CSV table of C-alpha atoms and ligand atoms in Angstrom, one decimal:
chain,number,residue,atom,x,y,z
E,18,UNK,CA,84.6,100.0,122.5
E,19,UNK,CA,84.0,101.9,125.7
E,20,UNK,CA,86.4,102.1,128.4
E,21,UNK,CA,84.5,99.7,130.9
E,22,UNK,CA,84.5,96.8,128.0
E,23,UNK,CA,88.2,97.1,127.0
E,24,UNK,CA,88.9,96.9,130.8
E,25,UNK,CA,87.1,94.0,131.4
E,26,UNK,CA,89.2,92.6,128.1
E,27,UNK,CA,92.3,93.3,129.8
E,28,UNK,CA,91.1,91.5,132.8
E,29,UNK,CA,90.4,88.3,130.8
E,30,UNK,CA,93.4,88.5,128.7
E,31,UNK,CA,95.5,86.1,130.5
E,32,UNK,CA,92.8,83.6,130.9
E,33,UNK,CA,91.8,83.9,127.1
E,34,UNK,CA,95.4,83.2,126.2
E,35,UNK,CA,95.4,80.4,127.8
E,36,UNK,CA,92.2,79.2,126.8
E,37,UNK,CA,93.2,79.5,123.2
E,38,UNK,CA,95.9,76.6,123.1
E,39,UNK,CA,94.3,73.8,121.1
E,40,UNK,CA,90.8,75.3,120.8
E,41,UNK,CA,88.2,76.8,118.9
E,42,UNK,CA,88.3,79.6,116.0
E,43,UNK,CA,86.2,81.4,118.3
E,44,UNK,CA,88.2,81.7,120.9
E,45,UNK,CA,91.1,82.5,119.0
E,46,UNK,CA,89.4,85.6,117.4
E,47,UNK,CA,88.2,86.8,121.1
E,48,UNK,CA,91.8,86.4,122.3
E,49,UNK,CA,93.2,88.6,119.4
E,50,UNK,CA,90.7,91.1,119.9
E,51,UNK,CA,90.8,91.5,123.6
E,52,UNK,CA,94.8,91.6,123.8
E,53,UNK,CA,94.8,94.0,120.7
E,54,UNK,CA,92.5,96.1,122.6
E,55,UNK,CA,94.6,96.0,125.6
E,56,UNK,CA,97.5,96.9,123.7
E,57,UNK,CA,99.5,94.0,123.9
E,58,UNK,CA,100.8,91.8,120.8
E,59,UNK,CA,101.0,88.3,122.8
E,60,UNK,CA,97.9,87.0,121.3
E,61,UNK,CA,99.1,87.4,117.8
E,62,UNK,CA,101.8,84.7,118.6
E,63,UNK,CA,99.5,82.7,120.8
E,64,UNK,CA,96.3,82.6,118.4
E,65,UNK,CA,98.3,81.6,115.2
E,66,UNK,CA,98.4,77.7,114.5
E,67,UNK,CA,95.1,77.0,115.9
E,68,UNK,CA,92.4,78.2,113.9
E,69,UNK,CA,92.6,75.5,111.5
E,70,UNK,CA,91.0,73.6,113.7
E,71,UNK,CA,92.9,70.9,116.3
E,72,UNK,CA,96.6,70.6,116.6
E,73,UNK,CA,98.4,72.2,113.6
E,74,UNK,CA,95.3,73.0,111.9
E,75,UNK,CA,94.4,72.5,108.0
E,76,UNK,CA,95.2,69.9,105.6
E,77,UNK,CA,97.2,72.5,103.7
E,78,UNK,CA,94.6,73.1,101.2
E,79,UNK,CA,94.6,76.3,99.0
E,80,UNK,CA,93.1,79.7,99.9
E,81,UNK,CA,92.9,82.3,97.2
E,82,UNK,CA,93.3,86.0,98.5
E,83,UNK,CA,92.0,88.7,96.0
E,84,UNK,CA,93.4,92.2,96.8
E,85,UNK,CA,92.5,95.3,95.0
E,86,UNK,CA,95.4,97.1,94.4
E,87,UNK,CA,99.2,97.4,95.6
E,88,UNK,CA,98.8,101.5,95.0
E,89,UNK,CA,97.4,101.8,98.4
E,90,UNK,CA,99.6,100.7,101.4
E,91,UNK,CA,96.8,99.3,103.3
E,92,UNK,CA,96.1,96.6,101.1
E,93,UNK,CA,99.3,95.4,101.3
E,94,UNK,CA,99.5,95.2,104.8
E,95,UNK,CA,96.0,93.1,104.6
E,96,UNK,CA,97.3,90.9,102.0
E,97,UNK,CA,100.6,90.6,104.1
E,98,UNK,CA,98.4,89.9,107.2
E,99,UNK,CA,96.2,87.3,105.8
E,100,UNK,CA,98.6,85.2,103.9
E,101,UNK,CA,101.0,85.2,107.0
E,102,UNK,CA,97.9,84.1,109.4
E,103,UNK,CA,96.9,81.5,106.8
E,104,UNK,CA,100.3,80.1,106.5
E,105,UNK,CA,100.4,79.6,110.4
E,106,UNK,CA,97.7,77.8,110.3
E,107,UNK,CA,99.2,75.7,107.3
E,108,UNK,CA,97.1,76.8,104.4
E,109,UNK,CA,98.9,77.6,101.2
E,110,UNK,CA,98.2,81.1,99.8
E,111,UNK,CA,97.6,82.0,96.2
E,112,UNK,CA,97.8,86.2,97.0
E,113,UNK,CA,97.0,88.8,94.2
E,114,UNK,CA,96.6,92.4,93.5
E,115,UNK,CA,94.7,93.5,90.5
E,116,UNK,CA,96.3,96.8,90.2
E,117,UNK,CA,92.2,98.3,90.4
E,118,UNK,CA,91.5,96.5,87.1
E,119,UNK,CA,88.1,94.7,87.3
E,120,UNK,CA,88.9,92.3,84.3
E,121,UNK,CA,92.3,91.3,86.4
E,122,UNK,CA,90.7,90.6,89.1
E,123,UNK,CA,87.7,88.6,87.7
E,124,UNK,CA,90.3,86.4,85.8
E,125,UNK,CA,92.6,86.3,89.0
E,126,UNK,CA,89.6,84.8,90.8
E,127,UNK,CA,89.0,82.3,87.8
E,128,UNK,CA,92.6,81.0,88.2
E,129,UNK,CA,92.2,80.7,91.8
E,130,UNK,CA,88.7,78.3,91.2
E,131,UNK,CA,91.2,76.3,88.3
E,132,UNK,CA,93.7,75.8,90.8
E,133,UNK,CA,91.4,74.0,93.0
E,134,UNK,CA,91.3,76.9,96.0
E,135,UNK,CA,89.1,75.5,98.9
E,136,UNK,CA,88.1,78.8,100.1
E,137,UNK,CA,88.1,82.9,98.5
E,138,UNK,CA,89.1,85.8,100.6
E,139,UNK,CA,88.1,88.6,98.2
E,140,UNK,CA,88.5,92.6,99.0
E,141,UNK,CA,86.6,93.6,95.4
E,142,UNK,CA,87.6,96.4,93.3
E,143,UNK,CA,83.8,97.3,92.0
E,144,UNK,CA,81.5,95.1,94.1
E,145,UNK,CA,79.0,94.7,91.5
E,146,UNK,CA,81.2,92.9,89.0
E,147,UNK,CA,82.0,89.6,90.5
E,148,UNK,CA,78.3,88.0,89.8
E,149,UNK,CA,79.8,85.7,87.1
E,150,UNK,CA,82.9,84.5,88.6
E,151,UNK,CA,81.1,83.8,92.0
E,152,UNK,CA,78.7,81.8,90.5
E,153,UNK,CA,81.8,79.7,89.3
E,154,UNK,CA,83.0,79.5,92.5
E,155,UNK,CA,79.7,78.2,94.2
E,156,UNK,CA,79.3,75.4,91.4
E,157,UNK,CA,82.7,74.2,92.7
E,158,UNK,CA,81.4,74.6,96.4
E,159,UNK,CA,83.9,77.3,96.8
E,160,UNK,CA,83.1,79.4,100.0
E,161,UNK,CA,83.6,83.0,99.6
E,162,UNK,CA,84.1,85.5,102.2
E,163,UNK,CA,84.0,89.6,101.2
E,164,UNK,CA,87.0,91.2,102.6
E,165,UNK,CA,86.1,94.8,104.0
E,166,UNK,CA,84.3,95.4,100.8
E,167,UNK,CA,81.0,94.0,100.5
E,168,UNK,CA,80.4,92.2,97.1
E,169,UNK,CA,77.0,93.1,95.9
E,170,UNK,CA,74.6,91.6,93.6
E,171,UNK,CA,75.1,88.0,94.3
E,172,UNK,CA,73.8,85.4,96.4
E,173,UNK,CA,77.3,83.7,96.5
E,174,UNK,CA,78.8,85.6,99.3
E,175,UNK,CA,78.6,83.3,102.3
E,176,UNK,CA,80.3,85.9,104.8
E,177,UNK,CA,81.6,89.5,105.2
E,178,UNK,CA,84.4,90.4,107.3
E,179,UNK,CA,84.6,94.3,108.1
E,180,UNK,CA,84.6,97.2,110.4
E,181,UNK,CA,81.5,99.3,111.3
E,182,UNK,CA,81.7,101.6,108.3
E,183,UNK,CA,78.8,103.4,109.4
E,184,UNK,CA,80.6,104.3,112.8
E,185,UNK,CA,83.9,105.2,110.6
E,186,UNK,CA,82.1,107.6,109.0
E,187,UNK,CA,80.6,109.2,112.4
E,188,UNK,CA,84.3,109.2,113.8
E,189,UNK,CA,85.7,110.9,110.2
E,190,UNK,CA,82.8,113.7,110.7
E,191,UNK,CA,83.8,113.7,114.9
E,192,UNK,CA,87.6,114.3,114.2
E,193,UNK,CA,86.6,117.4,111.8
E,194,UNK,CA,84.4,118.7,114.8
E,195,UNK,CA,87.0,118.2,117.1
E,196,UNK,CA,89.8,119.7,115.2
E,197,UNK,CA,87.3,122.9,115.0
E,198,UNK,CA,87.2,123.2,118.6
E,199,UNK,CA,83.4,122.5,118.3
E,200,UNK,CA,83.2,118.6,120.3
E,201,UNK,CA,85.5,116.1,121.8
E,202,UNK,CA,86.5,113.1,120.4
E,203,UNK,CA,83.7,111.2,121.3
E,204,UNK,CA,81.3,113.9,119.8
E,205,UNK,CA,80.4,115.8,123.0
E,206,UNK,CA,80.1,119.5,122.5
E,207,UNK,CA,83.1,121.6,123.8
E,208,UNK,CA,81.8,123.8,126.8
E,209,UNK,CA,83.8,126.5,124.7
E,210,UNK,CA,82.8,125.7,121.5
E,211,UNK,CA,83.4,128.8,118.8
E,212,UNK,CA,80.3,129.8,117.0
E,213,UNK,CA,82.0,129.6,113.3
E,214,UNK,CA,80.9,129.7,111.1
E,215,UNK,CA,83.4,127.6,109.4
E,216,UNK,CA,83.6,126.6,105.6
E,217,UNK,CA,83.8,123.1,105.2
E,218,UNK,CA,84.2,121.1,102.2
E,219,UNK,CA,83.3,117.4,101.6
E,220,UNK,CA,84.8,114.5,99.9
E,221,UNK,CA,83.4,110.7,99.4
E,222,UNK,CA,84.7,107.7,98.2
E,223,UNK,CA,84.4,105.6,95.1
E,224,UNK,CA,81.0,105.2,93.9
E,225,UNK,CA,81.5,101.4,93.4
E,226,UNK,CA,82.6,100.8,96.8
E,227,UNK,CA,79.8,99.7,99.1
E,228,UNK,CA,81.8,100.9,101.8
E,229,UNK,CA,81.7,104.5,100.6
E,230,UNK,CA,78.0,105.1,101.0
E,231,UNK,CA,78.4,103.9,104.4
E,232,UNK,CA,81.5,106.4,105.6
E,233,UNK,CA,79.4,109.0,103.9
E,234,UNK,CA,76.2,108.6,105.5
E,235,UNK,CA,78.0,108.1,109.1
E,236,UNK,CA,79.8,111.3,108.3
E,237,UNK,CA,76.9,113.5,106.9
E,238,UNK,CA,74.5,112.3,109.8
E,239,UNK,CA,77.1,113.6,112.2
E,240,UNK,CA,77.7,116.8,110.2
E,241,UNK,CA,74.2,117.8,109.1
E,242,UNK,CA,73.1,119.8,112.7
E,243,UNK,CA,76.1,121.7,112.3
E,244,UNK,CA,75.1,122.4,109.0
E,245,UNK,CA,71.4,123.2,109.8
E,246,UNK,CA,72.5,125.4,112.5
E,247,UNK,CA,74.9,127.4,110.4
E,248,UNK,CA,78.1,126.5,112.4
E,249,UNK,CA,79.6,124.6,109.2
E,250,UNK,CA,79.2,126.3,105.8
E,251,UNK,CA,79.4,123.9,102.6
E,252,UNK,CA,80.5,127.1,100.5
E,253,UNK,CA,80.8,125.3,97.2
E,254,UNK,CA,77.4,123.8,97.7
E,255,UNK,CA,78.4,120.2,96.9
E,256,UNK,CA,76.4,118.6,99.0
E,257,UNK,CA,75.7,115.3,97.3
E,258,UNK,CA,77.1,112.1,97.2
E,259,UNK,CA,77.3,111.9,93.8
E,260,UNK,CA,79.1,115.7,93.7
E,261,UNK,CA,82.1,114.6,96.5
E,262,UNK,CA,82.9,110.9,95.3
E,263,UNK,CA,86.2,109.9,93.7
E,264,UNK,CA,86.2,107.3,91.6
E,265,UNK,CA,88.7,104.4,92.7
E,266,UNK,CA,89.4,106.5,95.8
E,267,UNK,CA,92.2,108.3,93.4
E,268,UNK,CA,94.2,110.7,95.2
E,269,UNK,CA,94.8,112.7,91.8
E,270,UNK,CA,91.4,113.3,91.4
E,271,UNK,CA,90.8,114.4,94.7
E,272,UNK,CA,93.3,116.7,94.1
E,273,UNK,CA,91.9,118.1,90.9
E,274,UNK,CA,88.7,118.2,92.6
E,275,UNK,CA,90.0,120.4,95.5
E,276,UNK,CA,91.7,122.5,93.1
E,277,UNK,CA,88.7,123.1,91.3
E,278,UNK,CA,86.8,123.9,94.3
E,279,UNK,CA,89.4,126.5,95.7
E,280,UNK,CA,89.5,128.3,92.3
E,281,UNK,CA,85.7,128.3,91.9
E,282,UNK,CA,84.6,129.2,95.7
E,283,UNK,CA,87.6,130.5,97.5
E,284,UNK,CA,89.1,133.0,95.1
E,285,UNK,CA,87.0,135.8,96.7
E,286,UNK,CA,89.6,135.7,99.9
E,287,UNK,CA,87.6,133.3,101.9
E,288,UNK,CA,89.4,130.3,103.4
E,289,UNK,CA,88.3,126.6,104.0
E,290,UNK,CA,88.8,125.8,107.6
E,291,UNK,CA,88.2,121.7,107.2
E,292,UNK,CA,88.3,119.2,104.4
E,293,UNK,CA,85.9,115.7,105.2
E,294,UNK,CA,88.3,113.2,103.4
E,295,UNK,CA,87.2,109.7,103.9
E,296,UNK,CA,90.7,108.1,103.1
E,297,UNK,CA,94.5,108.9,103.6
E,298,UNK,CA,95.1,108.7,100.0
E,299,UNK,CA,92.3,111.2,99.2
E,300,UNK,CA,93.9,113.4,102.4
E,301,UNK,CA,97.2,113.6,100.7
E,302,UNK,CA,96.0,114.8,97.1
E,303,UNK,CA,93.6,117.5,99.2
E,304,UNK,CA,97.0,118.5,101.1
E,305,UNK,CA,98.7,118.9,97.5
E,306,UNK,CA,95.9,121.3,96.1
E,307,UNK,CA,95.7,123.3,99.2
E,308,UNK,CA,99.7,123.5,99.4
E,309,UNK,CA,99.7,124.5,95.7
E,310,UNK,CA,97.1,127.1,96.3
E,311,UNK,CA,99.1,128.8,98.8
E,312,UNK,CA,98.2,127.5,102.1
E,313,UNK,CA,100.7,126.4,104.7
E,314,UNK,CA,100.7,124.6,108.0
E,315,UNK,CA,99.8,127.0,110.7
E,316,UNK,CA,97.5,129.9,111.7
E,317,UNK,CA,94.7,129.0,108.6
E,318,UNK,CA,95.9,125.4,107.9
E,319,UNK,CA,92.8,123.6,107.3
E,320,UNK,CA,91.2,120.3,109.6
E,321,UNK,CA,91.5,117.5,107.2
E,322,UNK,CA,90.1,114.1,108.0
E,323,UNK,CA,91.5,110.6,106.8
E,324,UNK,CA,91.3,106.9,107.0
E,325,UNK,CA,93.8,103.8,107.3
E,326,UNK,CA,96.5,105.2,109.1
E,327,UNK,CA,98.8,105.1,106.3
E,328,UNK,CA,102.3,105.6,107.2
E,329,UNK,CA,102.9,108.8,105.2
E,330,UNK,CA,99.3,109.8,106.6
E,331,UNK,CA,100.6,109.5,109.9
E,332,UNK,CA,103.7,111.3,109.6
E,333,UNK,CA,101.3,114.0,108.2
E,334,UNK,CA,99.5,113.9,111.2
E,335,UNK,CA,102.6,114.6,113.3
E,336,UNK,CA,103.5,117.4,110.9
E,337,UNK,CA,100.4,119.0,111.7
E,338,UNK,CA,99.2,118.9,107.9
E,339,UNK,CA,96.8,116.0,108.3
E,340,UNK,CA,94.5,116.4,111.9
E,341,UNK,CA,93.0,113.0,111.8
E,342,UNK,CA,93.0,109.5,110.6
E,343,UNK,CA,90.7,106.4,111.7
E,344,UNK,CA,92.5,103.2,112.7
E,345,UNK,CA,91.2,99.9,111.1
E,346,UNK,CA,93.9,97.4,112.3
E,347,UNK,CA,94.3,95.1,109.1
E,348,UNK,CA,95.8,92.4,111.4
E,349,UNK,CA,92.6,92.1,113.2
E,350,UNK,CA,90.6,92.1,110.0
E,351,UNK,CA,92.9,89.3,108.6
E,352,UNK,CA,92.4,87.3,111.7
E,353,UNK,CA,88.6,87.5,111.2
E,354,UNK,CA,88.5,86.7,107.9
E,355,UNK,CA,91.1,83.6,108.1
E,356,UNK,CA,88.9,82.6,111.1
E,357,UNK,CA,85.9,82.4,109.2
E,358,UNK,CA,87.7,80.7,106.2
E,359,UNK,CA,89.0,78.0,108.9
E,360,UNK,CA,85.7,77.4,110.7
E,361,UNK,CA,84.0,76.9,107.2
E,362,UNK,CA,86.4,74.2,106.2
E,363,UNK,CA,86.4,72.6,109.8
E,364,UNK,CA,82.5,72.6,109.1
E,365,UNK,CA,81.9,74.9,111.9
E,366,UNK,CA,79.7,78.1,111.8
E,367,UNK,CA,81.7,81.2,111.9
E,368,UNK,CA,81.1,84.0,114.7
E,369,UNK,CA,79.3,86.8,113.0
E,370,UNK,CA,78.1,89.9,115.2
E,371,UNK,CA,75.9,91.4,112.5
E,372,UNK,CA,73.2,90.0,110.6
E,373,UNK,CA,71.0,93.1,109.3
E,374,UNK,CA,73.4,96.1,108.2
E,375,UNK,CA,74.6,94.4,105.0
E,376,UNK,CA,72.0,93.9,102.3
E,377,UNK,CA,74.1,93.2,99.3
E,378,UNK,CA,71.3,93.4,96.9
E,379,UNK,CA,70.2,89.8,96.9
E,380,UNK,CA,70.7,88.9,100.5
E,381,UNK,CA,71.8,89.8,103.9
E,382,UNK,CA,75.4,88.9,104.1
E,383,UNK,CA,76.1,87.6,107.8
E,384,UNK,CA,78.8,89.8,109.1
E,385,UNK,CA,81.5,90.3,111.4
E,386,UNK,CA,82.1,94.0,112.2
E,387,UNK,CA,85.6,95.3,113.9
E,388,UNK,CA,86.0,98.8,115.8
E,389,UNK,CA,88.0,101.4,114.7
E,390,UNK,CA,89.8,104.0,116.4
E,391,UNK,CA,90.2,107.7,115.7
E,392,UNK,CA,93.9,108.6,116.1
E,393,UNK,CA,95.3,112.2,115.9
E,394,UNK,CA,98.5,113.4,117.2
E,395,UNK,CA,98.2,113.0,120.6
E,396,UNK,CA,97.5,109.2,120.5
E,397,UNK,CA,99.8,108.0,117.6
E,398,UNK,CA,101.9,106.3,120.2
E,399,UNK,CA,99.0,104.8,122.3
E,400,UNK,CA,97.0,103.8,119.3
E,401,UNK,CA,99.6,102.7,116.9
E,402,UNK,CA,103.1,102.6,118.3
E,403,UNK,CA,101.9,100.5,121.5
E,404,UNK,CA,99.7,98.1,119.3
E,405,UNK,CA,103.1,97.5,117.0
E,406,UNK,CA,101.1,98.5,114.0
E,407,UNK,CA,104.0,101.1,113.1
E,408,UNK,CA,107.2,101.7,115.1
E,409,UNK,CA,108.2,105.0,116.6
E,410,UNK,CA,111.1,104.9,114.1
E,411,UNK,CA,109.1,104.4,110.6
E,412,UNK,CA,106.7,107.2,111.8
E,413,UNK,CA,109.7,109.4,112.8
E,414,UNK,CA,111.9,108.2,110.0
K,520,GAL,C1,87.9,101.4,101.6
K,520,GAL,C2,88.2,100.8,102.8
K,520,GAL,C3,89.0,102.1,103.5
K,520,GAL,C4,89.9,102.7,102.4
K,520,GAL,C5,89.5,102.6,101.1
K,520,GAL,C6,90.3,103.0,100.0
K,520,GAL,O1,86.9,100.4,101.1
K,520,GAL,O2,87.2,100.2,103.8
K,520,GAL,O3,89.6,101.7,104.6
K,520,GAL,O4,90.9,101.7,102.3
K,520,GAL,O5,88.8,101.3,100.7
K,520,GAL,O6,91.6,101.8,99.5
C-alpha cells in the first residue's frame, strides 16, 4: 500500500466503521484492513460479531481450524486470532495443531469432518498431502479455505487467504540491500551506495510449502542484478533453491547449514556480510551459527533478514542481531479467512483480489492477498507497537 492509499484509508476510517454495523462481510474486512493500515485497533472490536451475517451472525455451526505446529509462535498467534474471531461471530471452533506431522494433520481434519464441521480453515504442513481428506470434505459438502499456505493437487480447495508471497520475498531481499547501504527500504538505489563486493549467503523455506518458492523467486529476482554486476557474491556458490531450502522451516537445520558454509567457505579469513533468511526461526539458527563461529554484533556482523515478526526476533532486531523481519499481521489474515468462511456459509461470494497467481496444480484458487511490511529497528514502534501487535513491555522484557 502506498502512502496515498493509506491516507485515503485513514480518511474513510470513521465512515467505514459506521458502515459496518449490521452489514456485510465485505465491508467488515475493508474496515479491518483500512483501520489496521491507519494504525488504529478500533476496528477489531467494530468488525467482530457481524460477518456471520445479520445480527449475531451464525447458527453456531462448527468450523475446523487445522494449524501446522505450535513450535513456531506465529501459528499460535494465527490459531488464537482465527478462533477468537470465529467465536465472536457465534461459531464453535475445533482448533488443532499437528506438530509438523503430516499423518497427524490428516487425521485431525478427518476428525473435524466426522464431528460435522461446516467449513475447514487449513494451514497445511505439506501442501501436497491432503488430496484424499479434502475429497472426503468435498463429499460431505464442506468448503475448504487454504490458510496462508496454498494446498496443492486438489480441486477441493475453495479459497485461499494469504499475503502477496512474491512481494514478501522482494521485501526480504530489499531489507538486505538496505542493510548493506545499497538501497532505501523501497528498493531505490542509495546515492552513496558502497561498491562492495559483499559476501551473501542464501536460505530458502521448506520445499513442500508452496510459499517457499514464491519468497525465493521474489528475493532472487531482486538480488540477481546485484549478483550479476558483482556487488553481491554468493561465495559458497550455493545459489539453487534445492541447496538453500530448509525442510519444515527447521531452525536447527538452518544453523547446521550455516555452520557448514562458514567452515567450507569462510575459513580463509573472509567474512559473510549478509544472509537472506525467509523466516525468523531460520534467522535465529543462523545467528547461533555465526555467534558460535566467533562473529559478534557490531563491526563485521552480517545483515540478516527474516519473516513473521516473532517476538524473539523483534528483540533481536532491537539488539542488532537481526536487521529486519517482514510483518504479516496474523489478525488481518484471520479476519480474511473468517470472513471467507462466514460468507460461504451465508451463501455469499467471498471477496477475492487475485484469481491468477495461485495455481495449485489442478486449478487456480481464488485468493485474497494481504500486504506485508518491512520492519527494521526504526519502525518497530510504529508498525508493531502502535498497531497493538506487541507491547513495548513485551519487546523490551
Ligand atoms: C510459511 C509462512 C511464513 C512462515 C513459514 C514458517 O508458510 O508463510 O510466514 O511462517 O511458513 O512457519
